[in-house]
């Protein structure tokens, strides 16, 4: 019972934040959600499309030079945020597909943000990318797993879809072929690239 009074301010703040700026947590309309659900085939059947959008945290991650950034820095685009690691076996298959998706669809309306989570040396990341043929994706680092923890990432790989306002609208746990026709159709639909 003594924890309840401490919990009330947190609940009030969360409710205020969600309703004070509805654009930050605008869910997909029912028609949009149905369209995305209809496009899911193959690996994309694992994609969970949320009924309510979840605001992304402002936890920082870095580039290889140590410059800090947050997911909000790329607001205005649909983003596929992929949490991966050099030791992750499914990531070896998934990351080249993410690279192809960024190469072919990346631009002002869509971006793939691949974030190496945990202990991943720059040398190991460069070797990994060279071995699997990644040439386009930028390197981002979350060395202490702070962003992954803030986004409730329980294991790797995990890919989160953020809307243009920085809210999570979908999540896929485990590896997937992001270069498949279904994945491209979902991204194209969400980013308005049709």
mmCIF file of C-alpha atoms in Angstrom:
data_model
loop_
_atom_site.group_PDB
_atom_site.id
_atom_site.type_symbol
_atom_site.label_atom_id
_atom_site.label_comp_id
_atom_site.label_asym_id
_atom_site.label_seq_id
_atom_site.Cartn_x
_atom_site.Cartn_y
_atom_site.Cartn_z
ATOM 1 C CA UNK A 1 0.000 0.000 0.000
ATOM 2 C CA UNK A 2 2.855 2.421 0.643
ATOM 3 C CA UNK A 3 3.924 2.182 -3.023
ATOM 4 C CA UNK A 4 0.548 3.395 -4.339
ATOM 5 C CA UNK A 5 1.056 7.097 -3.410
ATOM 6 C CA UNK A 6 4.440 7.066 -5.166
ATOM 7 C CA UNK A 7 2.855 5.489 -8.244
ATOM 8 C CA UNK A 8 0.092 8.078 -8.633
ATOM 9 C CA UNK A 9 2.331 10.954 -9.842
ATOM 10 C CA UNK A 10 3.902 8.647 -12.420
ATOM 11 C CA UNK A 11 0.486 7.589 -13.720
ATOM 12 C CA UNK A 12 -0.723 11.195 -13.853
ATOM 13 C CA UNK A 13 2.427 12.271 -15.717
ATOM 14 C CA UNK A 14 2.080 9.407 -18.225
ATOM 15 C CA UNK A 15 -1.567 10.236 -18.876
ATOM 16 C CA UNK A 16 -0.775 13.940 -19.219
ATOM 17 C CA UNK A 17 2.088 13.267 -21.629
ATOM 18 C CA UNK A 18 -0.059 11.023 -23.791
ATOM 19 C CA UNK A 19 -2.973 13.429 -24.015
ATOM 20 C CA UNK A 20 -1.098 16.732 -23.995
ATOM 21 C CA UNK A 21 0.335 16.018 -27.428
ATOM 22 C CA UNK A 22 -1.795 13.370 -29.138
ATOM 23 C CA UNK A 23 0.376 13.466 -32.276
ATOM 24 C CA UNK A 24 3.162 11.771 -30.325
ATOM 25 C CA UNK A 25 1.017 8.730 -29.703
ATOM 26 C CA UNK A 26 -1.436 8.686 -32.606
ATOM 27 C CA UNK A 27 -2.307 5.094 -33.339
ATOM 28 C CA UNK A 28 -2.854 3.875 -36.841
ATOM 29 C CA UNK A 29 -6.461 4.250 -37.865
ATOM 30 C CA UNK A 30 -8.418 1.010 -37.939
ATOM 31 C CA UNK A 31 -8.288 1.078 -41.761
ATOM 32 C CA UNK A 32 -4.497 1.643 -41.759
ATOM 33 C CA UNK A 33 -3.968 -1.123 -39.235
ATOM 34 C CA UNK A 34 -6.150 -3.496 -41.280
ATOM 35 C CA UNK A 35 -4.181 -2.656 -44.432
ATOM 36 C CA UNK A 36 -0.850 -3.414 -42.742
ATOM 37 C CA UNK A 37 -2.245 -6.626 -41.260
ATOM 38 C CA UNK A 38 -3.416 -7.709 -44.737
ATOM 39 C CA UNK A 39 0.073 -7.139 -46.178
ATOM 40 C CA UNK A 40 1.766 -9.488 -43.676
ATOM 41 C CA UNK A 41 3.078 -12.666 -45.310
ATOM 42 C CA UNK A 42 5.996 -14.990 -44.573
ATOM 43 C CA UNK A 43 8.255 -13.629 -41.830
ATOM 44 C CA UNK A 44 6.096 -10.517 -41.606
ATOM 45 C CA UNK A 45 3.364 -12.585 -39.939
ATOM 46 C CA UNK A 46 5.468 -12.130 -36.782
ATOM 47 C CA UNK A 47 4.967 -8.357 -37.017
ATOM 48 C CA UNK A 48 2.686 -7.158 -34.222
ATOM 49 C CA UNK A 49 0.797 -4.010 -35.238
ATOM 50 C CA UNK A 50 -0.190 -2.144 -32.078
ATOM 51 C CA UNK A 51 -3.745 -1.006 -31.464
ATOM 52 C CA UNK A 52 -2.363 1.967 -29.516
ATOM 53 C CA UNK A 53 0.863 3.780 -30.393
ATOM 54 C CA UNK A 54 3.658 3.783 -27.801
ATOM 55 C CA UNK A 55 5.825 6.920 -27.531
ATOM 56 C CA UNK A 56 9.514 6.126 -28.089
ATOM 57 C CA UNK A 57 11.902 7.098 -25.281
ATOM 58 C CA UNK A 58 14.379 9.944 -25.650
ATOM 59 C CA UNK A 59 17.271 7.733 -24.508
ATOM 60 C CA UNK A 60 20.435 8.540 -26.417
ATOM 61 C CA UNK A 61 22.596 6.304 -28.571
ATOM 62 C CA UNK A 62 25.750 7.264 -30.466
ATOM 63 C CA UNK A 63 27.516 7.175 -33.782
ATOM 64 C CA UNK A 64 31.018 5.604 -33.984
ATOM 65 C CA UNK A 65 32.653 8.935 -33.071
ATOM 66 C CA UNK A 66 30.593 9.154 -29.869
ATOM 67 C CA UNK A 67 28.188 11.893 -31.008
ATOM 68 C CA UNK A 68 24.910 11.458 -29.162
ATOM 69 C CA UNK A 69 21.575 11.238 -30.936
ATOM 70 C CA UNK A 70 18.035 10.148 -30.204
ATOM 71 C CA UNK A 71 15.269 8.605 -32.242
ATOM 72 C CA UNK A 72 13.490 11.978 -32.245
ATOM 73 C CA UNK A 73 16.313 13.351 -34.411
ATOM 74 C CA UNK A 74 14.746 11.561 -37.383
ATOM 75 C CA UNK A 75 11.099 12.399 -36.648
ATOM 76 C CA UNK A 76 9.201 13.104 -39.838
ATOM 77 C CA UNK A 77 10.117 9.715 -41.327
ATOM 78 C CA UNK A 78 8.800 6.213 -40.873
ATOM 79 C CA UNK A 79 11.664 4.356 -39.156
ATOM 80 C CA UNK A 80 12.574 0.721 -38.851
ATOM 81 C CA UNK A 81 14.731 0.571 -35.715
ATOM 82 C CA UNK A 82 16.649 -2.687 -35.586
ATOM 83 C CA UNK A 83 18.446 -3.814 -32.428
ATOM 84 C CA UNK A 84 21.230 -6.259 -33.259
ATOM 85 C CA UNK A 85 24.686 -7.492 -32.182
ATOM 86 C CA UNK A 86 27.741 -8.982 -33.852
ATOM 87 C CA UNK A 87 27.334 -12.241 -31.917
ATOM 88 C CA UNK A 88 23.665 -12.647 -32.960
ATOM 89 C CA UNK A 89 23.279 -15.506 -35.483
ATOM 90 C CA UNK A 90 19.882 -14.391 -36.915
ATOM 91 C CA UNK A 91 21.338 -10.890 -37.365
ATOM 92 C CA UNK A 92 23.806 -12.269 -39.921
ATOM 93 C CA UNK A 93 20.876 -13.133 -42.190
ATOM 94 C CA UNK A 94 18.668 -10.168 -41.327
ATOM 95 C CA UNK A 95 21.120 -7.275 -41.591
ATOM 96 C CA UNK A 96 21.844 -7.615 -45.330
ATOM 97 C CA UNK A 97 18.077 -7.536 -45.952
ATOM 98 C CA UNK A 98 17.801 -4.352 -43.863
ATOM 99 C CA UNK A 99 20.710 -2.910 -45.852
ATOM 100 C CA UNK A 100 18.877 -3.630 -49.133
ATOM 101 C CA UNK A 101 15.687 -2.078 -47.749
ATOM 102 C CA UNK A 102 17.550 1.111 -46.794
ATOM 103 C CA UNK A 103 19.377 1.187 -50.130
ATOM 104 C CA UNK A 104 16.169 0.862 -52.162
ATOM 105 C CA UNK A 105 13.578 2.712 -50.041
ATOM 106 C CA UNK A 106 15.589 4.982 -47.738
ATOM 107 C CA UNK A 107 15.092 8.711 -48.167
ATOM 108 C CA UNK A 108 13.118 11.628 -46.780
ATOM 109 C CA UNK A 109 10.122 9.419 -45.898
ATOM 110 C CA UNK A 110 11.793 6.248 -44.619
ATOM 111 C CA UNK A 111 14.955 5.182 -42.808
ATOM 112 C CA UNK A 112 16.426 2.009 -41.334
ATOM 113 C CA UNK A 113 18.266 2.674 -38.077
ATOM 114 C CA UNK A 114 20.379 -0.341 -37.111
ATOM 115 C CA UNK A 115 21.639 -0.083 -33.532
ATOM 116 C CA UNK A 116 24.367 -2.405 -32.254
ATOM 117 C CA UNK A 117 23.315 -3.123 -28.684
ATOM 118 C CA UNK A 118 25.659 -4.187 -25.903
ATOM 119 C CA UNK A 119 29.342 -4.949 -26.305
ATOM 120 C CA UNK A 120 30.193 -4.624 -29.985
ATOM 121 C CA UNK A 121 33.604 -3.215 -30.850
ATOM 122 C CA UNK A 122 33.832 -1.015 -33.923
ATOM 123 C CA UNK A 123 36.306 -3.492 -35.413
ATOM 124 C CA UNK A 124 33.866 -6.382 -34.871
ATOM 125 C CA UNK A 125 31.027 -4.328 -36.421
ATOM 126 C CA UNK A 126 33.159 -3.469 -39.462
ATOM 127 C CA UNK A 127 34.167 -7.139 -39.853
ATOM 128 C CA UNK A 128 30.547 -8.261 -39.462
ATOM 129 C CA UNK A 129 29.319 -5.769 -42.074
ATOM 130 C CA UNK A 130 32.068 -6.778 -44.511
ATOM 131 C CA UNK A 131 31.350 -10.505 -44.034
ATOM 132 C CA UNK A 132 27.593 -10.211 -44.646
ATOM 133 C CA UNK A 133 27.799 -7.540 -47.350
ATOM 134 C CA UNK A 134 26.331 -4.507 -45.564
ATOM 135 C CA UNK A 135 27.327 -1.377 -47.460
ATOM 136 C CA UNK A 136 24.642 1.279 -46.868
ATOM 137 C CA UNK A 137 23.491 1.143 -43.251
ATOM 138 C CA UNK A 138 25.065 3.632 -40.871
ATOM 139 C CA UNK A 139 26.604 2.321 -37.652
ATOM 140 C CA UNK A 140 24.825 3.285 -34.427
ATOM 141 C CA UNK A 141 25.814 2.137 -30.952
ATOM 142 C CA UNK A 142 23.960 1.421 -27.714
ATOM 143 C CA UNK A 143 26.948 0.014 -25.782
ATOM 144 C CA UNK A 144 25.290 -0.245 -22.380
ATOM 145 C CA UNK A 145 21.927 -1.325 -23.802
ATOM 146 C CA UNK A 146 20.196 1.734 -22.354
ATOM 147 C CA UNK A 147 17.979 2.372 -25.380
ATOM 148 C CA UNK A 148 17.225 -1.326 -25.781
ATOM 149 C CA UNK A 149 16.187 -1.472 -22.118
ATOM 150 C CA UNK A 150 14.072 1.688 -22.417
ATOM 151 C CA UNK A 151 12.298 0.117 -25.400
ATOM 152 C CA UNK A 152 11.749 -3.230 -23.642
ATOM 153 C CA UNK A 153 13.931 -5.239 -26.021
ATOM 154 C CA UNK A 154 14.187 -8.696 -24.393
ATOM 155 C CA UNK A 155 16.596 -10.305 -26.872
ATOM 156 C CA UNK A 156 18.089 -9.861 -30.321
ATOM 157 C CA UNK A 157 17.212 -9.158 -33.011
ATOM 158 C CA UNK A 158 14.153 -6.973 -32.467
ATOM 159 C CA UNK A 159 12.815 -4.499 -35.007
ATOM 160 C CA UNK A 160 10.502 -1.658 -34.043
ATOM 161 C CA UNK A 161 8.518 0.469 -36.492
ATOM 162 C CA UNK A 162 8.187 4.127 -35.500
ATOM 163 C CA UNK A 163 5.717 6.498 -37.094
ATOM 164 C CA UNK A 164 6.658 9.988 -38.260
ATOM 165 C CA UNK A 165 5.906 11.423 -34.805
ATOM 166 C CA UNK A 166 8.157 9.054 -32.883
ATOM 167 C CA UNK A 167 5.626 6.514 -31.667
ATOM 168 C CA UNK A 168 6.040 2.763 -31.913
ATOM 169 C CA UNK A 169 3.304 1.336 -34.115
ATOM 170 C CA UNK A 170 4.691 -2.150 -34.674
ATOM 171 C CA UNK A 171 7.274 -4.649 -33.457
ATOM 172 C CA UNK A 172 8.800 -7.830 -34.809
ATOM 173 C CA UNK A 173 10.652 -10.144 -32.446
ATOM 174 C CA UNK A 174 13.385 -12.295 -33.957
ATOM 175 C CA UNK A 175 14.925 -12.301 -37.388
ATOM 176 C CA UNK A 176 13.002 -11.575 -40.578
ATOM 177 C CA UNK A 177 13.553 -11.099 -44.285
ATOM 178 C CA UNK A 178 13.099 -7.339 -44.534
ATOM 179 C CA UNK A 179 13.912 -7.512 -48.240
ATOM 180 C CA UNK A 180 10.876 -9.713 -48.991
ATOM 181 C CA UNK A 181 7.939 -8.390 -51.007
ATOM 182 C CA UNK A 182 5.671 -8.312 -47.946
ATOM 183 C CA UNK A 183 8.141 -6.240 -45.901
ATOM 184 C CA UNK A 184 8.637 -3.815 -48.767
ATOM 185 C CA UNK A 185 4.870 -3.509 -49.249
ATOM 186 C CA UNK A 186 4.354 -2.724 -45.547
ATOM 187 C CA UNK A 187 7.128 -0.106 -45.509
ATOM 188 C CA UNK A 188 5.938 1.425 -48.772
ATOM 189 C CA UNK A 189 2.385 1.659 -47.465
ATOM 190 C CA UNK A 190 3.368 3.222 -44.135
ATOM 191 C CA UNK A 191 5.826 5.684 -45.704
ATOM 192 C CA UNK A 192 3.506 6.570 -48.589
ATOM 193 C CA UNK A 193 5.996 5.313 -51.176
ATOM 194 C CA UNK A 194 3.388 3.560 -53.346
#
